Coordinates of C-alpha atoms in Angstrom, one line a residue:
X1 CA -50.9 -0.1 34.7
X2 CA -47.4 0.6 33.3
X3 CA -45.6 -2.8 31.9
X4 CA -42.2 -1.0 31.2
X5 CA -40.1 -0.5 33.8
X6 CA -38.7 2.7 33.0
X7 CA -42.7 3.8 33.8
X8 CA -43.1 2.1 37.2
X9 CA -43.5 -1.7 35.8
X10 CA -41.5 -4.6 37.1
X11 CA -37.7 -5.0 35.3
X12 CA -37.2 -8.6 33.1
X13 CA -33.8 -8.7 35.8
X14 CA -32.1 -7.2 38.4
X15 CA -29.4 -9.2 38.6
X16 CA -25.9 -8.3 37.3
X17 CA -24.4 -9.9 34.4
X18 CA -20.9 -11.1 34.5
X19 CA -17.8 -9.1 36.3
X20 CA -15.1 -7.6 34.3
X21 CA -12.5 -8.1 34.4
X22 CA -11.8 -11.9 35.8
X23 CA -9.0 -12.7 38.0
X24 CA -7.8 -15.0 40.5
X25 CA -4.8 -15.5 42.8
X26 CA -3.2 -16.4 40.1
X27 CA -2.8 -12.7 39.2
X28 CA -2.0 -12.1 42.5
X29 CA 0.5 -14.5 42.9
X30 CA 2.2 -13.1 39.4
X31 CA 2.5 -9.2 40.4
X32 CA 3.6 -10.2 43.8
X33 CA 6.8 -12.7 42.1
X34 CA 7.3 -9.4 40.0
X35 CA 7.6 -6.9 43.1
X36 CA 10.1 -9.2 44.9
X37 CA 11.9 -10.1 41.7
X38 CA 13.2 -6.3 42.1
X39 CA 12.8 -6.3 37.7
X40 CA 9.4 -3.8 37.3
X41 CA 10.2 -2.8 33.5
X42 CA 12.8 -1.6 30.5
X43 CA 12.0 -5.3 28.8
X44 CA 11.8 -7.7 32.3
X45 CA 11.4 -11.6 31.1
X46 CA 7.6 -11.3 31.6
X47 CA 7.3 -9.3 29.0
X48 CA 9.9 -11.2 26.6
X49 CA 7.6 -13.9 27.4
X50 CA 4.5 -11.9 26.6
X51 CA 6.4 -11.0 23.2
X52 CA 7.1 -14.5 22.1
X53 CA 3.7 -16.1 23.3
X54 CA 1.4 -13.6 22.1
X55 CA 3.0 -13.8 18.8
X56 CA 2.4 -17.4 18.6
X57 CA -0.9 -17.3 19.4
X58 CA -2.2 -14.6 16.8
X59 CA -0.1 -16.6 14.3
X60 CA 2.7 -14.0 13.9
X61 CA 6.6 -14.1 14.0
X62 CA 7.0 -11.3 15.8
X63 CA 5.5 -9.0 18.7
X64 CA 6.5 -5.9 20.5
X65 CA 4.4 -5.1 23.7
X66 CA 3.7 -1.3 24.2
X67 CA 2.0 1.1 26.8
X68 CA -1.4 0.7 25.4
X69 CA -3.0 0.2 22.3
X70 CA -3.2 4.0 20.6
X71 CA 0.5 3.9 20.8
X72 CA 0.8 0.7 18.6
X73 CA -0.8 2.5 15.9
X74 CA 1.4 5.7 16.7
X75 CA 4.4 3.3 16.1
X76 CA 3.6 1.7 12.8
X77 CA 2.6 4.6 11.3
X78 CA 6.2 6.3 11.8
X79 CA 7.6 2.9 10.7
X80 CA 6.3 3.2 8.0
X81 CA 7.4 6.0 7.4
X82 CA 4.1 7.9 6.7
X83 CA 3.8 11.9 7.5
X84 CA 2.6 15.0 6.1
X85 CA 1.6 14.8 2.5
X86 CA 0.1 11.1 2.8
X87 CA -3.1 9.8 3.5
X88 CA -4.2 6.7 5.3
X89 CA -8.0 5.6 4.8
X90 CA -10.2 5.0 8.0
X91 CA -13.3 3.8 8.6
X92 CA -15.5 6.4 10.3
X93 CA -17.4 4.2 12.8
X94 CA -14.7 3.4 15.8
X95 CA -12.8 4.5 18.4
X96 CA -10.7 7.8 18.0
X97 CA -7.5 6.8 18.3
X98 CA -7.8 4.8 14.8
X99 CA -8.4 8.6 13.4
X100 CA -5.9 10.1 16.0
X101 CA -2.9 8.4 15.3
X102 CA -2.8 9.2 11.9
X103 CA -3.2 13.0 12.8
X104 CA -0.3 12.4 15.9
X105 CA 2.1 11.3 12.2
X106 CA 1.2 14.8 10.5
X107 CA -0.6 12.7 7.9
X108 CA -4.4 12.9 6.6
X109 CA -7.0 10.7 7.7
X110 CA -9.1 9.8 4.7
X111 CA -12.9 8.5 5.8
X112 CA -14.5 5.2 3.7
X113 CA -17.9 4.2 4.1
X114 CA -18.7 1.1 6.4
X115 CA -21.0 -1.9 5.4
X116 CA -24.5 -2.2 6.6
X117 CA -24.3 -5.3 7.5
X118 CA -21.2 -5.8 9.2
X119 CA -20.0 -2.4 10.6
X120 CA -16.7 -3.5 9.5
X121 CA -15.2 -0.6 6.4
X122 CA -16.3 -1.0 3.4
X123 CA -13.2 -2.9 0.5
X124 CA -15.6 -0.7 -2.4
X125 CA -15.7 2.6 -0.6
X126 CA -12.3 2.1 0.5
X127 CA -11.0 1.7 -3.3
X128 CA -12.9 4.8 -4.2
X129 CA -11.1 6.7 -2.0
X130 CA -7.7 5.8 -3.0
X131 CA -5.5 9.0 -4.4
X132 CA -2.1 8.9 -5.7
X133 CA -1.1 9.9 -1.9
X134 CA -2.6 7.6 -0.4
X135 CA 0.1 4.7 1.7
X136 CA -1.7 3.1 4.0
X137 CA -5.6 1.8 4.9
X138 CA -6.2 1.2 8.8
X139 CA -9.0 -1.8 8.8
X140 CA -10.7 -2.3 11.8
X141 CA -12.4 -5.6 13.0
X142 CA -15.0 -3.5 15.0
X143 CA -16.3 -5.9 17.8
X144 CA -14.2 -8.7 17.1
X145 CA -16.0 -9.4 13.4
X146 CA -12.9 -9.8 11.3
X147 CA -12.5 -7.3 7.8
X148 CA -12.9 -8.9 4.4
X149 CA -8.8 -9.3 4.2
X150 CA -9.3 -11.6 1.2
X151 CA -10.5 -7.8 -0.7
X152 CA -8.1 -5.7 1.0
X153 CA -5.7 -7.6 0.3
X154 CA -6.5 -7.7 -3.4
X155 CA -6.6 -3.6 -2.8
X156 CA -3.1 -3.9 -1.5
X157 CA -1.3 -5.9 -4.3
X158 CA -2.7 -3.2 -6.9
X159 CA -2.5 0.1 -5.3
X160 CA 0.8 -1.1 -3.3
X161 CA -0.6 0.3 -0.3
X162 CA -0.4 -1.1 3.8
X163 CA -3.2 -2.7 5.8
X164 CA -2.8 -2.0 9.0
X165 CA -5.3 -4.0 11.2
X166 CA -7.0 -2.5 14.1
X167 CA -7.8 -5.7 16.7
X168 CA -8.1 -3.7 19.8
X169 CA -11.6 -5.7 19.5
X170 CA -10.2 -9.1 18.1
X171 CA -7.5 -11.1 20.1
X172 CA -8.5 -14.8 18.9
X173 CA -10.6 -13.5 16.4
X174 CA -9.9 -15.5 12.9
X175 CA -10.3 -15.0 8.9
X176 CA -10.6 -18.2 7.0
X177 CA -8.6 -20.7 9.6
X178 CA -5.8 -17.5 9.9
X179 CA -5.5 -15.2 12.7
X180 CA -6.1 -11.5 12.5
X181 CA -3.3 -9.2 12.8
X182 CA -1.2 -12.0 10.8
X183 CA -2.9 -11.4 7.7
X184 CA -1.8 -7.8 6.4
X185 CA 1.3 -5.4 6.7
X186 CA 0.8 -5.4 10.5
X187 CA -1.6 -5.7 13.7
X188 CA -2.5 -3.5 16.6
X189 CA -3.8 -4.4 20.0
X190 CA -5.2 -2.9 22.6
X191 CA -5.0 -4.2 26.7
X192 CA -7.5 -1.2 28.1
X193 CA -9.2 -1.9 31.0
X194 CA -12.6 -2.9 28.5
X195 CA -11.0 -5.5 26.6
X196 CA -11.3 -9.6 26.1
X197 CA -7.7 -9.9 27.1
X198 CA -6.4 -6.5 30.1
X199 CA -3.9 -5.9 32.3
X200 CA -5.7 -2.2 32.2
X201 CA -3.6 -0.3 29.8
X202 CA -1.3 -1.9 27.2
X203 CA -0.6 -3.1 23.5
X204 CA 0.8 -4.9 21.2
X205 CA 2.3 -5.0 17.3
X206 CA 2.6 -8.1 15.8
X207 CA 3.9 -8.5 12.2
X208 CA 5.7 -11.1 9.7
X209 CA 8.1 -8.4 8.8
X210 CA 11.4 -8.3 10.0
X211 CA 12.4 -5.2 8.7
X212 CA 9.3 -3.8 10.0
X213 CA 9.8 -5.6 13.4
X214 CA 13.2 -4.2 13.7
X215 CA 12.1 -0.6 12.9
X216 CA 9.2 -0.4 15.2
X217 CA 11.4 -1.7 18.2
X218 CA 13.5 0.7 17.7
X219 CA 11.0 2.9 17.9
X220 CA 9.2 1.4 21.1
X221 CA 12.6 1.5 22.8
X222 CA 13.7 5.1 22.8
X223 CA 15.7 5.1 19.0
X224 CA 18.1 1.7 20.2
X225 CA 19.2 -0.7 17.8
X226 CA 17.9 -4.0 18.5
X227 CA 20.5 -6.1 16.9
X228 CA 23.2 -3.8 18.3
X229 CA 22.3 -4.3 21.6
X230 CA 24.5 -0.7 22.7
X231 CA 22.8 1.3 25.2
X232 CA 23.6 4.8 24.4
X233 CA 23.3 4.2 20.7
X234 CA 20.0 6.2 18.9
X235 CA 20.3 5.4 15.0
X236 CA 16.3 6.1 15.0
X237 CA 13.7 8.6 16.7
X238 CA 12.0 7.0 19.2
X239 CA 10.1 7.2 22.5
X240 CA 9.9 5.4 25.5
X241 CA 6.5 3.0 24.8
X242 CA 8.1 -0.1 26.4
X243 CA 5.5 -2.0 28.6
X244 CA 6.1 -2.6 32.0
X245 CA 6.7 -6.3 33.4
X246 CA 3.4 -5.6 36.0
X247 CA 1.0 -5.3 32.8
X248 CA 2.8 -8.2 31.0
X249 CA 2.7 -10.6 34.1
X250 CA -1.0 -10.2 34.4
X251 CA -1.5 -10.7 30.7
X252 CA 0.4 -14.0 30.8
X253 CA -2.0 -15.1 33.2
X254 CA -5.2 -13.4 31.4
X255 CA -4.3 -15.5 28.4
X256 CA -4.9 -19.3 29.9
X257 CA -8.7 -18.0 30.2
X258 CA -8.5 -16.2 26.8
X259 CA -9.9 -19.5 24.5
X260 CA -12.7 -21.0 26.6
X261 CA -14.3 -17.1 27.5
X262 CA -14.2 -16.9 23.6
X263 CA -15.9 -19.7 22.6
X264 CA -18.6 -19.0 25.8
X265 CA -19.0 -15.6 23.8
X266 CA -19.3 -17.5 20.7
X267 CA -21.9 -19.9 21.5
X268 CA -24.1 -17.2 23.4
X269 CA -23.9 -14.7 20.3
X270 CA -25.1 -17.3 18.2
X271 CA -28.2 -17.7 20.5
X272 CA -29.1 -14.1 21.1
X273 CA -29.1 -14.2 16.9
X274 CA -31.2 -16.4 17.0
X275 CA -33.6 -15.0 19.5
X276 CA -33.3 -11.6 18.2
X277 CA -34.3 -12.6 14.4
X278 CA -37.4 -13.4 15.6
X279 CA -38.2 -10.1 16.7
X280 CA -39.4 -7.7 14.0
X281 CA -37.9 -4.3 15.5
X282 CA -34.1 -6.1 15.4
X283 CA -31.3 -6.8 13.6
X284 CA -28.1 -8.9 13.4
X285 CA -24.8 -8.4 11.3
X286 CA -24.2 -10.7 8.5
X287 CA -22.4 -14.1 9.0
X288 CA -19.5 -14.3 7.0
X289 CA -18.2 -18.3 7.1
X290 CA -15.0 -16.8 6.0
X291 CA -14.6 -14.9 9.6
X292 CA -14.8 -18.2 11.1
X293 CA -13.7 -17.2 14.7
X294 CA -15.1 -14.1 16.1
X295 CA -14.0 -12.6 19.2
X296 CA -17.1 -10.6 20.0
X297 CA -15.5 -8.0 21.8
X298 CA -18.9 -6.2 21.1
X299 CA -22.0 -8.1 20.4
X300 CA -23.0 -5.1 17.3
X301 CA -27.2 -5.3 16.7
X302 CA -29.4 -2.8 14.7
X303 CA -33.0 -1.5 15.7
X304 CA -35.3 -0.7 13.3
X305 CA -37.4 2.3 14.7
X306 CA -40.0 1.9 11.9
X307 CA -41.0 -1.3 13.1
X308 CA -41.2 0.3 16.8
X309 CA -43.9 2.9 16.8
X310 CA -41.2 5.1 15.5
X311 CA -39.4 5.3 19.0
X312 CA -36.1 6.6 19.0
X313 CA -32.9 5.0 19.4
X314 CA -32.3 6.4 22.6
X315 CA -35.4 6.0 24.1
X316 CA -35.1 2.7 23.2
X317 CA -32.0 2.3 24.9
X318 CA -33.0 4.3 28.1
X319 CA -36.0 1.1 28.6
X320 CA -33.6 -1.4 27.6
X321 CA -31.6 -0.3 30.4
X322 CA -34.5 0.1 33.1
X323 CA -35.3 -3.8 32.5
X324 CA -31.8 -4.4 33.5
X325 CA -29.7 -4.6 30.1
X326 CA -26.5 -2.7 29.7
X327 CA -27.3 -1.7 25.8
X328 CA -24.8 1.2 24.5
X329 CA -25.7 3.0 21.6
X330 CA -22.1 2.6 19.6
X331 CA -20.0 4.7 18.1
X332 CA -20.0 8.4 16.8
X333 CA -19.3 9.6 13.2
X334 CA -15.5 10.0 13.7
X335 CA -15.5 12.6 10.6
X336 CA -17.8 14.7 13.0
X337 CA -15.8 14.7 16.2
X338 CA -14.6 18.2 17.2
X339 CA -10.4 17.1 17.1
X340 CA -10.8 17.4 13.6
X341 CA -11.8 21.3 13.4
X342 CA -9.2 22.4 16.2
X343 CA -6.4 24.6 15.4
X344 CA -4.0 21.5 15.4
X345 CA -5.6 19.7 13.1
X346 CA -6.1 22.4 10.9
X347 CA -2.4 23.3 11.0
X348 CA -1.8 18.8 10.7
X349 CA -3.9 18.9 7.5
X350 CA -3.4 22.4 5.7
X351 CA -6.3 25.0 4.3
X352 CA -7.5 22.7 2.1
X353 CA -8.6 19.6 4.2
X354 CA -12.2 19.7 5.9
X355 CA -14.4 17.3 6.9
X356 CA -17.5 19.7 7.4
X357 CA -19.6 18.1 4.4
X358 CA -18.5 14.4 4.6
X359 CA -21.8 12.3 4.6
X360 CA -21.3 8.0 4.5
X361 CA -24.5 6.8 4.5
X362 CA -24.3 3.6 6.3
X363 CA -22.0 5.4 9.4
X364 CA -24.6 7.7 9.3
X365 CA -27.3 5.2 9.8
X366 CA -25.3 3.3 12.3
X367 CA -24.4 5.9 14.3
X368 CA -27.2 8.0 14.2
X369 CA -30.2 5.5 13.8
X370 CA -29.6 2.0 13.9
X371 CA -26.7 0.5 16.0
X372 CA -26.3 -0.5 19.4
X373 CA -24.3 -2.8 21.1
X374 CA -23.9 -5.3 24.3
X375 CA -19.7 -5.6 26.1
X376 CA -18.5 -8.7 25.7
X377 CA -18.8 -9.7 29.8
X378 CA -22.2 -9.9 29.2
X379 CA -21.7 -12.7 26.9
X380 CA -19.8 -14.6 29.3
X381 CA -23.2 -15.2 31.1
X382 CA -25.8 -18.6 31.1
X383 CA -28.5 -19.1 28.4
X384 CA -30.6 -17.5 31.1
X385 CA -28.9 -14.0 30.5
X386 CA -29.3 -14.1 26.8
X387 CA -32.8 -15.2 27.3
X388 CA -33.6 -12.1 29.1
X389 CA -31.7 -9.7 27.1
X390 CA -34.3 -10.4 24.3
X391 CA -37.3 -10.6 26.6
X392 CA -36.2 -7.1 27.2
X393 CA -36.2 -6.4 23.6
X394 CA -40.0 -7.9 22.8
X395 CA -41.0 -6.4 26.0
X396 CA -40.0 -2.8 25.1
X397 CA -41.6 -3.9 21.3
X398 CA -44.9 -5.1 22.7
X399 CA -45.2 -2.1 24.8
X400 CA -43.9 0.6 22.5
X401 CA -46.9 2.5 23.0
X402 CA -45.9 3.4 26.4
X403 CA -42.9 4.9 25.4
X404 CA -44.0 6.8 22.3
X405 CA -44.2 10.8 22.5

């Protein structure tokens, strides 16, 4: 008789893990004071709030809410003033926009290797890749596990070059006591619909720059001068990115849960390492003492195939998933993704730019082989949940034979 469910057997649960997102009438009560307020955007005082107290908590002097989180990217990048003829180095394993913004700038994305045991890009293969064009390197904190900014940083001072940090995944999220997003030239946020902290769509930069600061309002808010104040005055090119007062009222709300679903997240990852080291066909990501705060927007794991009866990664994950566990199987090769051989792109990066050969090793292995992850709702759960999440695992271990062929 089959023991597997995805044969006919009996699932380790049927019961759903935690909702996402969570909300009360406290939401309710705050889009309703915005509709009769009569004030829905164009920089309301629930975003001004959102500004100031995001800011504060991430550790920064300044924040600018936006439309959503690819835009925040978008933003900094023509800050900085980087276009065509630059380069900005990315790590391959993430979401698109990371890659996408730098193409939406006219400048070259340049791919580094990520590390095994982290899934966070690689300080050595980032240094490698540093050219005499290269301005700026994109870091991401992929799942909420924050970058070695004690290296980049280092990388920075010598080459004179930007980090930019990527923490769509890593509101709360810490490096040595400091907050990401306060630690290099500038952060990005993301508010979509998946994320620890949502109002459905929306972003934020936060930075210690006041030049910076001043440029990327501007930028946010159609070209205006923010110390001018004058209305009809454009010193800079700009676009409308400004963030409405509906998705800042539900974030000022979304925030007073923020702390204590981040340390439930917390203490549940640390169990389901704990479990899942014991089983020979899985892996965990490397504990760093120095990111002492981790947001776990995405709890990353590896499986090992070879100690699996050589089962697939997807086959793996199609079990998982019969017994009840929402396993995803992470990220793509961004250096593979068809944007990057359209016409656009080719005209973006010129005749002599192609990513058709570009092999990294340990993106290769994550994406293709080896990673996997869990949302973070599903860490929000009891001890329970995380008990069955890696009865699934040995179940689908003990029972590989089933699955094999």
């Amino acid at each position: 008789m089959a023991k597997c469910a995805i044969n006919g057997g009996s699932p380790v649960r049927t019961d759903p893990f935690p909702r996402w997102p969570v909300y009360d009438e406290k939401e309710r009560e705050a889009l309703l004071k915005v509709l009769d307020s009569g004030v829905w955007g164009t920089l309301g005082p629930e975003v001004l709030k959102f500004n100031e107290k995001f800011a504060a908590y991430q550790g920064s002097k300044y924040g600018i809410a936006v439309t959503n989180g690819t835009v925040t990217l978008e933003i900094l990048l023509r800050a900085l003033e980087i276009g065509p003829g630059d380069e900005v180095i990315v790590p391959p394993y993430t979401f698109n926009a990371t890659v996408s913004s730098v193409l939406m700038v006219g400048a070259t994305p340049v791919f580094a290797d990520i590390e095994s045991d982290t899934y966070n890009i690689d300080p050595a293969s980032a240094e490698k890749a540093i050219t005499k064009n290269t301005k700026a390197v994109i870091v991401v904190h992929v799942g909420g596990r924050a970058c070695d900014m004690d290296a980049f940083a280092a990388t920075a001072a010598k080459h004179g070059l930007y980090i930019l940090e990527d923490a769509a995944h890593a509101t709360g999220s810490e490096w040595k006591g400091t907050r990401v997003g306060a630690i290099g030239t500038a952060g990005s946020f993301s508010f979509q619909a998946s994320k620890n902290l949502t109002a459905g769509e929306g972003g934020i930069i936060t930075t210690n720059d006041e030049t910076l600061y001043d440029k990327c309002f501007s930028i946010h808010h159609c070209g205006r001068d923010i110390k001018s104040g004058i209305w009809y005055d454009h010193p800079n090119i700009g676009t409308n990115a400004r963030m409405s007062e509906w998705q800042a009222a539900i974030l000022n709300i979304q925030m007073e849960r923020l702390d204590s679903q981040l340390e439930t997240r917390m203490a549940n990852a640390a169990y389901l390492d704990e479990r899942l080291a014991e089983i020979p066909c899985m892996g965990i990501m490397r504990q760093d003492p120095r990111a002492n705060r981790i947001a776990y927007h995405l709890y990353l794991f590896k499986f090992f195939k070879e100690h699996c009866k050589n089962l697939s990664k997807e086959k793996f994950i199609e079990a998982v998933k019969a017994e009840g566990i929402p396993a995803a199987p992470g990220y793509a090769r961004l250096y593979k993704q068809g944007m990057l051989a359209t016409r656009e792109a080719k005209r973006i990066l010129g005749a002599g730019v192609s990513y058709e050969n570009t092999y990294l090793e340990n993106a290769e292995k994550a994406s293709e082989q080896e990673g996997m992850w869990l949302l973070h709702n599903v860490l929000l759960g009891t001890r329970k949940d995380m008990d069955d999440i890696a009865d699934a695992f040995i179940k689908i271990y003990e029972n590989a034979d089933e699955l094999v062929g």
